């Protein structure tokens, strides 16, 4: 089960800002996938917060996007202190 508020609170402020800037439509960059994985507990642990959009093959051309509910929560967290660290 995904803990969306927990994930948001564990993301670095700059990573959270980059996710907000990208919005719902832009594919996640590898660095953002790594940041989500780290906030979720380690390599690969963020699966479930992001999903493949489009074709699964070829593997190296997959586009990952935040899950719709995760993207909405990230955008809603804007302006709050959630996920913001000094």
Coordinates of C-alpha atoms in Angstrom, one line a residue:
X1 CA 0.0 0.0 0.0
X2 CA 1.3 3.4 -0.9
X3 CA 1.8 6.0 1.8
X4 CA 1.5 9.1 -0.4
X5 CA 1.7 11.7 2.4
X6 CA 4.7 9.9 3.9
X7 CA 6.4 9.9 0.5
X8 CA 5.8 13.6 0.0
X9 CA 7.2 14.3 3.5
X10 CA 10.4 12.4 2.8
X11 CA 11.1 14.0 -0.6
X12 CA 13.8 16.7 -0.6
X13 CA 12.3 20.1 -1.1
X14 CA 14.1 20.6 -4.4
X15 CA 12.8 17.2 -5.7
X16 CA 9.3 18.1 -4.7
X17 CA 9.6 21.4 -6.5
X18 CA 10.8 19.6 -9.6
X19 CA 7.9 17.2 -9.5
X20 CA 5.5 20.2 -9.2
X21 CA 7.2 22.0 -12.0
X22 CA 6.9 19.0 -14.3
X23 CA 3.2 18.6 -13.6
X24 CA 1.2 15.5 -14.4
X25 CA 2.0 15.2 -18.1
X26 CA 5.8 15.2 -18.2
X27 CA 7.6 11.9 -18.0
X28 CA 9.8 11.4 -14.9
X29 CA 13.5 11.8 -15.5
X30 CA 15.8 9.0 -14.1
X31 CA 17.0 11.3 -11.3
X32 CA 13.4 11.9 -10.2
X33 CA 12.7 8.1 -10.2
X34 CA 15.8 7.7 -8.0
X35 CA 14.5 10.4 -5.6
X36 CA 11.1 8.8 -5.4
X37 CA 12.7 5.4 -4.8
X38 CA 14.9 6.9 -2.0
X39 CA 12.0 8.6 -0.3
X40 CA 10.1 5.3 -0.5
X41 CA 12.9 3.3 1.2
X42 CA 15.5 2.5 -1.4
X43 CA 16.2 1.3 -5.0
X44 CA 13.0 0.2 -6.7
X45 CA 10.8 0.9 -3.6
X46 CA 9.0 3.8 -5.4
X47 CA 7.3 1.4 -7.9
X48 CA 3.7 1.9 -7.3
X49 CA 4.0 5.7 -6.9
X50 CA 4.9 5.9 -10.6
X51 CA 3.7 3.8 -13.5
X52 CA 4.7 3.1 -17.1
X53 CA 2.8 5.2 -19.7
X54 CA 2.6 3.8 -23.1
X55 CA 4.5 0.8 -24.5
X56 CA 6.5 -1.5 -22.2
X57 CA 9.0 -2.3 -24.9
X58 CA 11.7 -1.5 -25.6
X59 CA 12.6 -1.3 -21.9
X60 CA 15.1 1.6 -22.4
X61 CA 12.4 3.7 -24.0
X62 CA 9.7 3.4 -21.2
X63 CA 8.2 6.6 -20.0
X64 CA 7.4 6.7 -16.3
X65 CA 4.8 9.1 -14.9
X66 CA 3.5 9.7 -11.4
X67 CA 0.3 7.8 -10.6
X68 CA -2.6 10.2 -11.0
X69 CA -3.5 10.3 -7.3
X70 CA 0.2 10.8 -6.4
X71 CA 0.5 13.6 -8.9
X72 CA -2.6 15.3 -7.5
X73 CA -1.3 15.0 -3.9
X74 CA 2.1 16.5 -5.0
X75 CA 0.4 19.4 -6.6
X76 CA -2.0 19.9 -3.6
X77 CA 1.0 19.9 -1.2
X78 CA 2.3 23.1 -2.9
X79 CA 2.4 25.9 -0.5
X80 CA 2.3 23.7 2.6
X81 CA 5.2 22.7 4.8
X82 CA 4.8 19.0 3.8
X83 CA 8.0 17.7 2.3
X84 CA 9.9 21.0 2.8
X85 CA 13.2 20.5 4.7
X86 CA 15.7 23.2 5.7

